[in-house]
Short mmCIF file of C-alpha atoms and ligand atoms in Angstrom, two decimals:
data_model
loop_
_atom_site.label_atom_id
_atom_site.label_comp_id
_atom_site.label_asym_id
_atom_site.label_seq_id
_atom_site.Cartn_x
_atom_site.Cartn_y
_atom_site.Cartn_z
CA UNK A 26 43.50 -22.74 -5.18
CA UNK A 27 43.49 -25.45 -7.45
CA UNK A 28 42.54 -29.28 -7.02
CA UNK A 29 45.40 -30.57 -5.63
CA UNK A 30 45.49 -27.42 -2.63
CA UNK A 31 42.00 -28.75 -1.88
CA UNK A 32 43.50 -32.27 -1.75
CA UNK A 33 46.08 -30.88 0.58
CA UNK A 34 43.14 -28.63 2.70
CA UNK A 35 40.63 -31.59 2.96
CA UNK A 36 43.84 -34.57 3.82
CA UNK A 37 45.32 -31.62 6.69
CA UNK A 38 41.40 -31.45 8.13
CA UNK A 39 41.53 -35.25 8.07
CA UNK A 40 44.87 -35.77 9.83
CA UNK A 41 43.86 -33.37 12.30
CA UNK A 42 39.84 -34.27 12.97
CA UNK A 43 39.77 -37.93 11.66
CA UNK A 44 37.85 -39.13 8.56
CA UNK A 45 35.21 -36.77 7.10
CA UNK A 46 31.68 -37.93 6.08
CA UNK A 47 31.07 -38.28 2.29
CA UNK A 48 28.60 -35.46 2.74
CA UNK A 49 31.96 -32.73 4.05
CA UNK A 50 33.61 -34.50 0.90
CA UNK A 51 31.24 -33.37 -1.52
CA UNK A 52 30.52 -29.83 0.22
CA UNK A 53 34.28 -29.23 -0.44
CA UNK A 54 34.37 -30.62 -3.92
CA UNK A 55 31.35 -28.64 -4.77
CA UNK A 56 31.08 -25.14 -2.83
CA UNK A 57 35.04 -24.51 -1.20
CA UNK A 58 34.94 -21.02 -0.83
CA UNK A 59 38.46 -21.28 -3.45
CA UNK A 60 38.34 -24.35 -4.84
CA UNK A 61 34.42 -25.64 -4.97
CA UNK A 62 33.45 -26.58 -8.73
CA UNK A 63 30.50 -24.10 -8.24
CA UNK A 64 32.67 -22.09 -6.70
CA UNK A 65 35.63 -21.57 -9.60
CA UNK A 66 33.00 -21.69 -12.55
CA UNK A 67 31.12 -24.87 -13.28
CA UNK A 68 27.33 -25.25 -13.29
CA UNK A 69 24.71 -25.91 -16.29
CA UNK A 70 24.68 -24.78 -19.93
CA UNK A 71 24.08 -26.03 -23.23
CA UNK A 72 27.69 -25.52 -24.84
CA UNK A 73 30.06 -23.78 -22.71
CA UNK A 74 28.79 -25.20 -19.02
CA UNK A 75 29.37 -28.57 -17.88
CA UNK A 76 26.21 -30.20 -18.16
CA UNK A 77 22.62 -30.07 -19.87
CA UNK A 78 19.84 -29.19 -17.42
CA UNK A 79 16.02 -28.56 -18.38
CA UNK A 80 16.09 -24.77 -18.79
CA UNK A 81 19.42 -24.83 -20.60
CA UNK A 82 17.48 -27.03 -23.00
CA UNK A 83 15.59 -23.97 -24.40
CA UNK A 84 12.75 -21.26 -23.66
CA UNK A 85 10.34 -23.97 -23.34
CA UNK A 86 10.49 -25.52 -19.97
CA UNK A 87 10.35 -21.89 -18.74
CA UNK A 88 7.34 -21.55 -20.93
CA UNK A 89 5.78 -24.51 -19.22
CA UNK A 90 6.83 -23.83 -15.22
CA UNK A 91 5.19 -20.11 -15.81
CA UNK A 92 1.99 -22.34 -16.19
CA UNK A 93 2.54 -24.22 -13.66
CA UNK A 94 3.28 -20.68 -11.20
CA UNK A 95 -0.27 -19.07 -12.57
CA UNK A 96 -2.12 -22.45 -11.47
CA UNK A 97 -0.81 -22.18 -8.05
CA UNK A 98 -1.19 -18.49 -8.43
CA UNK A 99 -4.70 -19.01 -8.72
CA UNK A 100 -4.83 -22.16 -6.57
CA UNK A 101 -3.70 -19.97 -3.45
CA UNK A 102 -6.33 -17.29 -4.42
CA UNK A 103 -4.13 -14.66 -6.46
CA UNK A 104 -2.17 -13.63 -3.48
CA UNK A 105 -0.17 -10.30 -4.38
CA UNK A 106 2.49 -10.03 -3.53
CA UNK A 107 3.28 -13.59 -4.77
CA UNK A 108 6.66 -14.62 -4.00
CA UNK A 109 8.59 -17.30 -5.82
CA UNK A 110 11.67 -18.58 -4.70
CA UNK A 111 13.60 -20.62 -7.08
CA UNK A 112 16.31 -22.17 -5.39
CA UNK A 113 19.75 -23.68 -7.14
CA UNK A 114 19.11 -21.15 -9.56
CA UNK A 115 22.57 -21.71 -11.32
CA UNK A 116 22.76 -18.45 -14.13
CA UNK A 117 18.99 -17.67 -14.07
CA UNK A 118 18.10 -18.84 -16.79
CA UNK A 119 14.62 -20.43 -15.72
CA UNK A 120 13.72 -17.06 -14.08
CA UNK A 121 14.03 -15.42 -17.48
CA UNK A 122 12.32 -17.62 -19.56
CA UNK A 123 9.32 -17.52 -16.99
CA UNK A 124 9.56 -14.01 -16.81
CA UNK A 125 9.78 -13.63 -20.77
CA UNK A 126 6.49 -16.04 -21.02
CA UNK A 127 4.70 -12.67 -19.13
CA UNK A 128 2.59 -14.95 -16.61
CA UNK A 129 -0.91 -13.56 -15.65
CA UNK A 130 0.70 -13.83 -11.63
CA UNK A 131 3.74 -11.23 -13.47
CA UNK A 132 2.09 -8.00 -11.44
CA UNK A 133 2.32 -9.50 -8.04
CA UNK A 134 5.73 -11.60 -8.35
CA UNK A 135 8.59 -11.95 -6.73
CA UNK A 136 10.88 -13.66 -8.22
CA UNK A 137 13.72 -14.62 -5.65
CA UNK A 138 16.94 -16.38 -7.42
CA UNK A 139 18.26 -18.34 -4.58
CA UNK A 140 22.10 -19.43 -5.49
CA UNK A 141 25.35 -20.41 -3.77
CA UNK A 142 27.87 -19.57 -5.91
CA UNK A 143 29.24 -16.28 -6.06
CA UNK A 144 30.06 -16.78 -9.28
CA UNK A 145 26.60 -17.83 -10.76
CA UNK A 146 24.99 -14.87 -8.68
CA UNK A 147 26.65 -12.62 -10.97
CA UNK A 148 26.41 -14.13 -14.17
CA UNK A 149 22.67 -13.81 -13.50
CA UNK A 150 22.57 -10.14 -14.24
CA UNK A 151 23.67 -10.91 -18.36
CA UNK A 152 20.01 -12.38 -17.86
CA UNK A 153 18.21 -10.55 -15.55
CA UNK A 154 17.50 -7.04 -13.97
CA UNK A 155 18.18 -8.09 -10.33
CA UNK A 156 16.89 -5.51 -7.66
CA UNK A 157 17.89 -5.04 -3.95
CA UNK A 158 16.12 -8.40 -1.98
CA UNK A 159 14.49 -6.29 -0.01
CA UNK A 160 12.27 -4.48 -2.82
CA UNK A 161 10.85 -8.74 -3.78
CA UNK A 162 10.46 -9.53 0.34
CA UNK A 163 9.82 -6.39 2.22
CA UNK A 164 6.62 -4.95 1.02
CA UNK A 165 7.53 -2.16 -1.53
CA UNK A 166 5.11 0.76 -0.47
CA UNK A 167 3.91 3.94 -2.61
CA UNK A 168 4.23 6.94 -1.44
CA UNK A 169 2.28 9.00 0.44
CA UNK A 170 4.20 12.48 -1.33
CA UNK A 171 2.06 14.48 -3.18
CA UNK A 172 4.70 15.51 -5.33
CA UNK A 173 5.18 11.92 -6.47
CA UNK A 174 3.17 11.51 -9.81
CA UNK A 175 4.71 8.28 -11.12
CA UNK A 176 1.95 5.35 -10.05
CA UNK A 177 4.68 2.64 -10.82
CA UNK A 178 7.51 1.07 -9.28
CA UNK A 179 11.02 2.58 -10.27
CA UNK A 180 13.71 0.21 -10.67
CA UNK A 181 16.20 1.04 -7.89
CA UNK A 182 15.95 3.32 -5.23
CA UNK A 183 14.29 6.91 -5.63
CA UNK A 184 12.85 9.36 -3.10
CA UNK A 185 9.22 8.64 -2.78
CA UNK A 186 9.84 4.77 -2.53
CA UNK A 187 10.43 3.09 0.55
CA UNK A 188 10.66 -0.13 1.17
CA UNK A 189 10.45 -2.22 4.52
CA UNK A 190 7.88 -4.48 6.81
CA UNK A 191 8.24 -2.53 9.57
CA UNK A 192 6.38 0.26 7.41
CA UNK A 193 2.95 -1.78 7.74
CA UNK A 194 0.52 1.73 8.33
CA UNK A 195 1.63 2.66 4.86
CA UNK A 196 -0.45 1.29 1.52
CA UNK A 197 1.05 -1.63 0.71
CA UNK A 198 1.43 -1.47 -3.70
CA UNK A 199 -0.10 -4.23 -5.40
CA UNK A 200 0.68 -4.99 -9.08
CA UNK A 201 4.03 -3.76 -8.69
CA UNK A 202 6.00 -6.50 -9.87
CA UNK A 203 7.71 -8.26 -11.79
CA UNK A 204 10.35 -7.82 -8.81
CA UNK A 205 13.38 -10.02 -9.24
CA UNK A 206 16.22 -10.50 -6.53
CA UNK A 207 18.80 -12.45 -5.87
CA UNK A 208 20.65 -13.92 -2.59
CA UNK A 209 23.05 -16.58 -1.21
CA UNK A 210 20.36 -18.68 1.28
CA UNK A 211 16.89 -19.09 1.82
CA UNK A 212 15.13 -15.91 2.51
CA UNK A 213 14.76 -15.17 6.43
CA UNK A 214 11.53 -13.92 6.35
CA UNK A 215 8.24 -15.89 6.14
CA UNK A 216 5.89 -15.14 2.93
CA UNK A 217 3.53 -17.01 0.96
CA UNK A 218 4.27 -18.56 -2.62
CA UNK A 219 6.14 -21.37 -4.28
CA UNK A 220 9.65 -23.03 -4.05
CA UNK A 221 11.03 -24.02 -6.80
CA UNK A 222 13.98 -26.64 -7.14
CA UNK A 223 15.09 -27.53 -10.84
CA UNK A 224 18.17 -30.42 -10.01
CA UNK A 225 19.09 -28.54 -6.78
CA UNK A 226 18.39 -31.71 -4.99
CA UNK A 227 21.20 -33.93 -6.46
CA UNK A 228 23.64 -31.18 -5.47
CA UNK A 229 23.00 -31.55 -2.23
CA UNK A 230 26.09 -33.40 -0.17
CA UNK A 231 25.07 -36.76 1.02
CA UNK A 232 26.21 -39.31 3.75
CA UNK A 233 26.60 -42.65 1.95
CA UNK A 234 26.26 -45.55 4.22
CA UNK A 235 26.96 -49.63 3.17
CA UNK A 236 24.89 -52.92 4.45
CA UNK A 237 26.48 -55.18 6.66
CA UNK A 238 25.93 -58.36 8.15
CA UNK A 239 24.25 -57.19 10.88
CA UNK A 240 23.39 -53.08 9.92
CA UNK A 241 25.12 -50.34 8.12
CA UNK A 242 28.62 -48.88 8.07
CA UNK A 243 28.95 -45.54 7.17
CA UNK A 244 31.59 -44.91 4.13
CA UNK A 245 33.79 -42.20 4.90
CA UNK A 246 36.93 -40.16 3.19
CA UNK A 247 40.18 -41.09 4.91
CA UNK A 248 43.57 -40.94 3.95
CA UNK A 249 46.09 -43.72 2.93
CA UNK A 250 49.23 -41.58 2.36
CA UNK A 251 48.22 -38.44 0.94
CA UNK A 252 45.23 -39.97 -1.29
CA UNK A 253 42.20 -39.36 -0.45
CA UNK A 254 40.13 -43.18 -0.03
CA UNK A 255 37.14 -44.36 1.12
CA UNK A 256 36.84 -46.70 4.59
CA UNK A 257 33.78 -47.91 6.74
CA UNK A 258 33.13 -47.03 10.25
CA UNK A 259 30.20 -48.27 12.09
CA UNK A 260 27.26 -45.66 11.18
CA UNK A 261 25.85 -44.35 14.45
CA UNK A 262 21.68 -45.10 15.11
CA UNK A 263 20.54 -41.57 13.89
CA UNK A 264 22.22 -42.34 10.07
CA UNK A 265 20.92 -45.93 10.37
CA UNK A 266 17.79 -45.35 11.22
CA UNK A 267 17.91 -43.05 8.50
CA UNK A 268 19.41 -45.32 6.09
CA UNK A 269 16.56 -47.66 6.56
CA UNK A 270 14.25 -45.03 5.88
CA UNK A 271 16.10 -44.49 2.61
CA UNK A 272 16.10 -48.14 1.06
CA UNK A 273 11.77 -47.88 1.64
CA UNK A 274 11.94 -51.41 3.11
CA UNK A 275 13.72 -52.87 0.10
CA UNK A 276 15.78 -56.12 1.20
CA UNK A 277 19.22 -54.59 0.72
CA UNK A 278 21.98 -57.30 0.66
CA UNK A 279 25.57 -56.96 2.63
CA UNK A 280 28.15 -54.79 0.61
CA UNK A 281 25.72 -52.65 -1.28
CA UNK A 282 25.53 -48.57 -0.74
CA UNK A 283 22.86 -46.23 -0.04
CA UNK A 284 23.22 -42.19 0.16
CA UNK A 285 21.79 -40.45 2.64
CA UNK A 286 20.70 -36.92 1.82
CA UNK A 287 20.94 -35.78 5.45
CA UNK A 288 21.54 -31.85 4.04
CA UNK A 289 18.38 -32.05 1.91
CA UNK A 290 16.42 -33.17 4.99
CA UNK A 291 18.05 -30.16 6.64
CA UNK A 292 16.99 -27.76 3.54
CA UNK A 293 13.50 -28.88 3.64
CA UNK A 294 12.70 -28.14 7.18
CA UNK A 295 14.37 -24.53 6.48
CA UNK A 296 11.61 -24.23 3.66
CA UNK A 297 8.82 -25.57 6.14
CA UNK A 298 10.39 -22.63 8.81
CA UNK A 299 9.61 -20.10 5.49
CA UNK A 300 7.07 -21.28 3.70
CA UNK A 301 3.98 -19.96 5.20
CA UNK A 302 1.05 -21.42 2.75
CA UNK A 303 2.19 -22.29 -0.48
CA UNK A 304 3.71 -25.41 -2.85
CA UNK A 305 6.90 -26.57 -3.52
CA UNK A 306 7.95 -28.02 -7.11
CA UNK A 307 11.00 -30.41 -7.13
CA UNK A 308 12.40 -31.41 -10.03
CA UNK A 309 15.01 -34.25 -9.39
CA UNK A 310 16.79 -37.19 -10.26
CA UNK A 311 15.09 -39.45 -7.95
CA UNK A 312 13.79 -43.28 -7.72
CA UNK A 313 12.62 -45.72 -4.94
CA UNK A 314 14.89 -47.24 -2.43
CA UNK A 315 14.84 -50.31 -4.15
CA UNK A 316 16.39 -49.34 -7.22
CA UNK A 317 18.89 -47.50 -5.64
CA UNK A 318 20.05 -50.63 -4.25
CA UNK A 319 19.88 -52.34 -7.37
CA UNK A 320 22.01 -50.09 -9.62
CA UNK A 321 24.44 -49.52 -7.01
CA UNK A 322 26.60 -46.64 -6.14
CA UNK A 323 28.43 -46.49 -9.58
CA UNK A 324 25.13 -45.46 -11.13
CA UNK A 325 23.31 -43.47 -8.61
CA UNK A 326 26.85 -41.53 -7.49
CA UNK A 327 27.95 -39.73 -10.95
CA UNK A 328 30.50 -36.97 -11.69
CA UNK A 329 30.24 -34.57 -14.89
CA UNK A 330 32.51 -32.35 -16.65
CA UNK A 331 32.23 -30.52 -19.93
CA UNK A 332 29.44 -33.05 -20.44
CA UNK A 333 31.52 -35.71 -20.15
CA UNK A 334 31.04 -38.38 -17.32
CA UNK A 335 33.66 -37.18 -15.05
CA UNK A 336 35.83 -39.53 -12.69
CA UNK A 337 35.76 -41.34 -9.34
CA UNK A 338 33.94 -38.81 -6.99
CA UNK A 339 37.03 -38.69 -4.82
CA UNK A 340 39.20 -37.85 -7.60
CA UNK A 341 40.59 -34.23 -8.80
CA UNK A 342 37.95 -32.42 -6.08
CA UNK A 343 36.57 -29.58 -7.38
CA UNK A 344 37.32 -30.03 -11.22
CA UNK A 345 33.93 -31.79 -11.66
CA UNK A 346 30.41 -32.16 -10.36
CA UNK A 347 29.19 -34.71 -7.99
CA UNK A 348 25.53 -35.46 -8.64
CA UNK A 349 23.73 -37.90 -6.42
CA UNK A 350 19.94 -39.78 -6.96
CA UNK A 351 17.46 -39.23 -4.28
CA UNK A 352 15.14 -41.88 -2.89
CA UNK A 353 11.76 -40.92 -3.02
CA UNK A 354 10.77 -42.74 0.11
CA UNK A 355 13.16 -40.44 2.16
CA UNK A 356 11.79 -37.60 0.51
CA UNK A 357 8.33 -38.40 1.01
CA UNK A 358 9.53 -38.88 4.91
CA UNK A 359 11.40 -35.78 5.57
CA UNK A 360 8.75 -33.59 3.38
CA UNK A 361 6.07 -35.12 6.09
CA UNK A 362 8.47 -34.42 9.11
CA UNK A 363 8.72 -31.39 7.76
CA UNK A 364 4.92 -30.48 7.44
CA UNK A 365 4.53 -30.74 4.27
CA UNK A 366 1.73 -32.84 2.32
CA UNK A 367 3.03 -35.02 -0.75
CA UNK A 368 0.18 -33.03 -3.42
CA UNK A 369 1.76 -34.88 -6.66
CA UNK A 370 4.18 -37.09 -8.17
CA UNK A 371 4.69 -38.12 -11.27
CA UNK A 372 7.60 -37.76 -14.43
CA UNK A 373 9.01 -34.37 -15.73
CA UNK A 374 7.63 -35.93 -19.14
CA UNK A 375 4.02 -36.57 -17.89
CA UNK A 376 4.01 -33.73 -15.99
CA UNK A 377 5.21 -31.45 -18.89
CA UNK A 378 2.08 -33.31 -21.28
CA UNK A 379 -0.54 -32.83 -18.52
CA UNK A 380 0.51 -28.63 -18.57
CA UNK A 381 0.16 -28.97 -22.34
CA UNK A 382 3.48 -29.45 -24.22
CA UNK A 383 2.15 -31.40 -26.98
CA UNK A 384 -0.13 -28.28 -27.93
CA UNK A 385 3.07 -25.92 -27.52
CA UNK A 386 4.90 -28.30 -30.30
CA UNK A 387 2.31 -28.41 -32.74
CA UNK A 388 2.18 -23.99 -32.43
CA UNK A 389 5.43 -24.23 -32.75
CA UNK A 390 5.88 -26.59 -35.93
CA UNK A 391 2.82 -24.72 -37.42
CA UNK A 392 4.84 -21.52 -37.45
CA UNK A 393 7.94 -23.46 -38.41
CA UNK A 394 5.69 -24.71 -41.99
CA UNK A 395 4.37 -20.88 -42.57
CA UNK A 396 8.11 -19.29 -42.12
CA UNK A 397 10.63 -22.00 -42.73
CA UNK A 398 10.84 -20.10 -46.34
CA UNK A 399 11.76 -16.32 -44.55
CA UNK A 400 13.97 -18.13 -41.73
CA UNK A 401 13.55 -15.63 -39.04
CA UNK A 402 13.56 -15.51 -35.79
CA UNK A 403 10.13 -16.82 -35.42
CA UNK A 404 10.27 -19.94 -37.72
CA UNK A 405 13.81 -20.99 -36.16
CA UNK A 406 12.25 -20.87 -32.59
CA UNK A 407 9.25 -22.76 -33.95
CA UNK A 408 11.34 -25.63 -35.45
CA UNK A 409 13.44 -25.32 -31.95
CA UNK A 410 10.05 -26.33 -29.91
CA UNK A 411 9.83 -29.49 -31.75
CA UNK A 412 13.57 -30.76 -30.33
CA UNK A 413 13.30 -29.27 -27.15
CA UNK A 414 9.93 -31.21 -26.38
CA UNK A 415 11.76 -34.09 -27.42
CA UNK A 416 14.72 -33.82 -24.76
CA UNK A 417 12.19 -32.29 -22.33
CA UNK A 418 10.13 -35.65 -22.69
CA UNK A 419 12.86 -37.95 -23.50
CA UNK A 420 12.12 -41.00 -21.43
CA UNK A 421 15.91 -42.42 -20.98
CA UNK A 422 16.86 -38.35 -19.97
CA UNK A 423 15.52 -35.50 -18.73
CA UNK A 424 11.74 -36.94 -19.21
CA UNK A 425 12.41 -39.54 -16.67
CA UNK A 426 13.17 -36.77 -13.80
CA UNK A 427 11.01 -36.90 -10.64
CA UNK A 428 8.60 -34.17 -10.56
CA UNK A 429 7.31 -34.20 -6.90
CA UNK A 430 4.96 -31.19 -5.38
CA UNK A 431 4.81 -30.47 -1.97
CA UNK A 432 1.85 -28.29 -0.35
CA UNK A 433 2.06 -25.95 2.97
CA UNK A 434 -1.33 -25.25 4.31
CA UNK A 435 -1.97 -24.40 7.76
CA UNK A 436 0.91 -22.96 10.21
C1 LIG B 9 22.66 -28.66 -11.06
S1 LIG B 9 22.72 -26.97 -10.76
C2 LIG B 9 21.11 -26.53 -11.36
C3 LIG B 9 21.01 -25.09 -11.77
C4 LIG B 9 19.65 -24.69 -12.34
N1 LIG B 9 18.58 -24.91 -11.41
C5 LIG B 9 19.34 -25.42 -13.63
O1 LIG B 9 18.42 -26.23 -13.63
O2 LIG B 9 20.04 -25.18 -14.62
C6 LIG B 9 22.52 -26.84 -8.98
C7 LIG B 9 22.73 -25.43 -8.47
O3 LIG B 9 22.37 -25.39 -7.09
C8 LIG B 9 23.27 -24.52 -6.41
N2 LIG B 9 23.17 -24.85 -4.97
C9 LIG B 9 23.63 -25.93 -4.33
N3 LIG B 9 23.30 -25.91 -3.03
C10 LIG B 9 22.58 -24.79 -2.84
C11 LIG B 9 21.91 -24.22 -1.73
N4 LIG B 9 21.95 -24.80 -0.53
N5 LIG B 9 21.26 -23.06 -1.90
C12 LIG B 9 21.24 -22.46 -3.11
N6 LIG B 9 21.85 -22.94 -4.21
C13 LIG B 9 22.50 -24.11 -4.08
C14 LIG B 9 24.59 -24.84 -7.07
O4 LIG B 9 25.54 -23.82 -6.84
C15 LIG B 9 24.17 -24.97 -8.53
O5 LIG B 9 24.20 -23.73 -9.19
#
């Protein structure tokens, strides 16, 4: 189905149900099961996808969130198995470059790609040796058969491996991983570990409400003709008690927008129902309340495609990305409501320096001096370092993401 059938899909829904929130809008333009831009191909890369995230950068954010998994690792007392869930994991490409780094936690992981699209799912085996989910969340247990002589995990099924938590009398097999899986949603079953979110968050469909005189509206996708616009209807008291939760008790004047990420609140308090003891690392655009309101919805509402800034969100659904900023004072609110403590904040460009970039870079342009003369491998991903710090810590890009870690103690 191409853009203008969704037009047709999303203007028959309206005529039948009424106006749709901004946050249905975006879940079609984004994820239709036909149409969705994750759905029919987009997503991150560095030349053929349709924007630039961190990991597509180069090996070295990877490089620098597998030191960030070992301290938590070791901050949760080397649990094994360790389970990391990295969800909006696009092609994998983070998951390899952790995985190629060899972490110290690599014997007890499991890594668990968690992606919506179809499409992405299965351009993550080019990158990765995916395994059935149940090997990474049910406890993979050795057997007890004599005639089984091979101490290690096989990849794939084999007689003499089981695998299963209702097999708890069996020995449970520590230092089996790396395990790697992949699924559609959040994994059903409880475990301790990390989340991990690299610019899942700004994916996430959002209500969008506007100030009024005396309130908020809420800004919704109607139809005049067959074109899809946008009209205000009064927002009921759950979104505006929400939306004042979102501008952080910044004076926001009549006519100006806010979004409300109402499906990240949602996906939070799924982690909080999963997340036994453990963190969770966001990585996001994200600013406060008050700036949101001051740059306005043109800035904080964008579109991409082939790295290009795309159109009006409600144009051409799913032929580009819809990417939306995320105010930190909702997130802080919905991470407490959730359970969750706030453990750290800070930029993706401090928080890069304070796990040791800078020290990465000069390795890097050290092995660039000795071998720029042989040009190999090495001395070409040496001199590649030095320019990926840069975007990494680029204060007017990537550097200026919102790195925000959550912790999950007691249940
Ligand atoms: C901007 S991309 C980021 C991909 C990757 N993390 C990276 O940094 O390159 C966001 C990804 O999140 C996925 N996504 C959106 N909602 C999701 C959800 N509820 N669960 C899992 N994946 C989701 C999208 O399909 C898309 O691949």
């Amino acid at each position: 189905m191409h853009t203008q059938g969704l037009v047709e899909k999303l203007a028959e829904r309206i005529r039948r149900g009424g106006p749709i929130t901004f946050a249905e809008f975006q879940d079609a333009a984004l994820y239709d099961p036909e149409a969705g831009f994750f759905t029919t191909g987009g997503g991150a890369g560095r030349v053929a996808g349709d924007f630039v995230t961190s990991p597509e950068v180069g090996a070295l954010f990877g490089t620098l969130v597998a030191r960030y998994l070992d301290d938590a690792w070791h901050r949760l007392g080397e649990p094994d198995p360790f389970v990391v869930v990295e969800a909006g994991a696009g092609r994998g490409r983070l998951a390899s470059d952790v995985l190629r780094t060899g972490p110290a936690c690599a014997p007890a992981l499991r890594y668990v790609l968690v992606e919506r699209s179809a499409m992405l799912r299965s351009e993550q085996r080019e990158l990765l040796t995916i395994e059935p989910a149940d090997e990474a969340l049910g406890p993979v247990v050795l057997s007890t058969d004599p005639d089984d002589d091979e101490p290690q995990r096989s990849r794939g099924r084999r007689p003499g491996w089981r695998s299963g938590a209702t097999q708890e009398a069996d020995e449970l097999a520590p230092g089996t991983g790396p395990i790697v899986a992949s699924i559609d949603e959040l994994p059903g079953i409880a475990f301790d570990g990390v989340v991990v979110a690299n610019e899942l968050l700004d994916n996430l469909p959002v209500r969008i409400v506007e100030r009024t005189g005396d309130g908020w509206a809420e800004v919704r996708v109607g139809l005049d003709g067959d074109r899809l616009v946008a009209m205000l209807v009064p927002a009921d008291a759950t979104l505006a008690a929400e939306a004042d939760v979102v501008a952080g008790g910044a004076k926001v004047t009549p006519g100006v927008r806010l979004p409300v990420p109402t499906v990240l609140a949602d996906w939070l308090a799924a982690v909080a129902g999963v997340l036994r003891r453990g963190e969770v690392l966001l990585v996001d655009y994200a600013e406060n309340g008050a700036g949101l309101a001051a740059r306005g919805q043109g800035r904080w509402l964008r579109t991409y495609r082939h790295h290009e800034r795309g159109g009006d969100p409600l144009d051409a659904p799913g032929s580009q990305d819809i990417t939306c900023d995320v105010s930190l004072e909702y997130l802080r609110s919905i991470a407490t409501r959730a359970g969750f403590v706030v453990a750290d904040e800070s930029t993706q460009a401090d928080w890069l320096t304070d796990l040791g970039v800078e020290a990465l870079v000069e390795e890097g342009r050290a092995v660039w001096r000795e071998r720029a003369h042989l040009g190999d491998l090495a001395a070409i991903s040496g001199r590649s370092r030095v320019g990926e710090a840069a975007a990494l810590l680029d204060p007017d890009g990537l550097g200026s993401h919102r790195v925000v870690t959550l912790e999950r103690t007691v249940r």
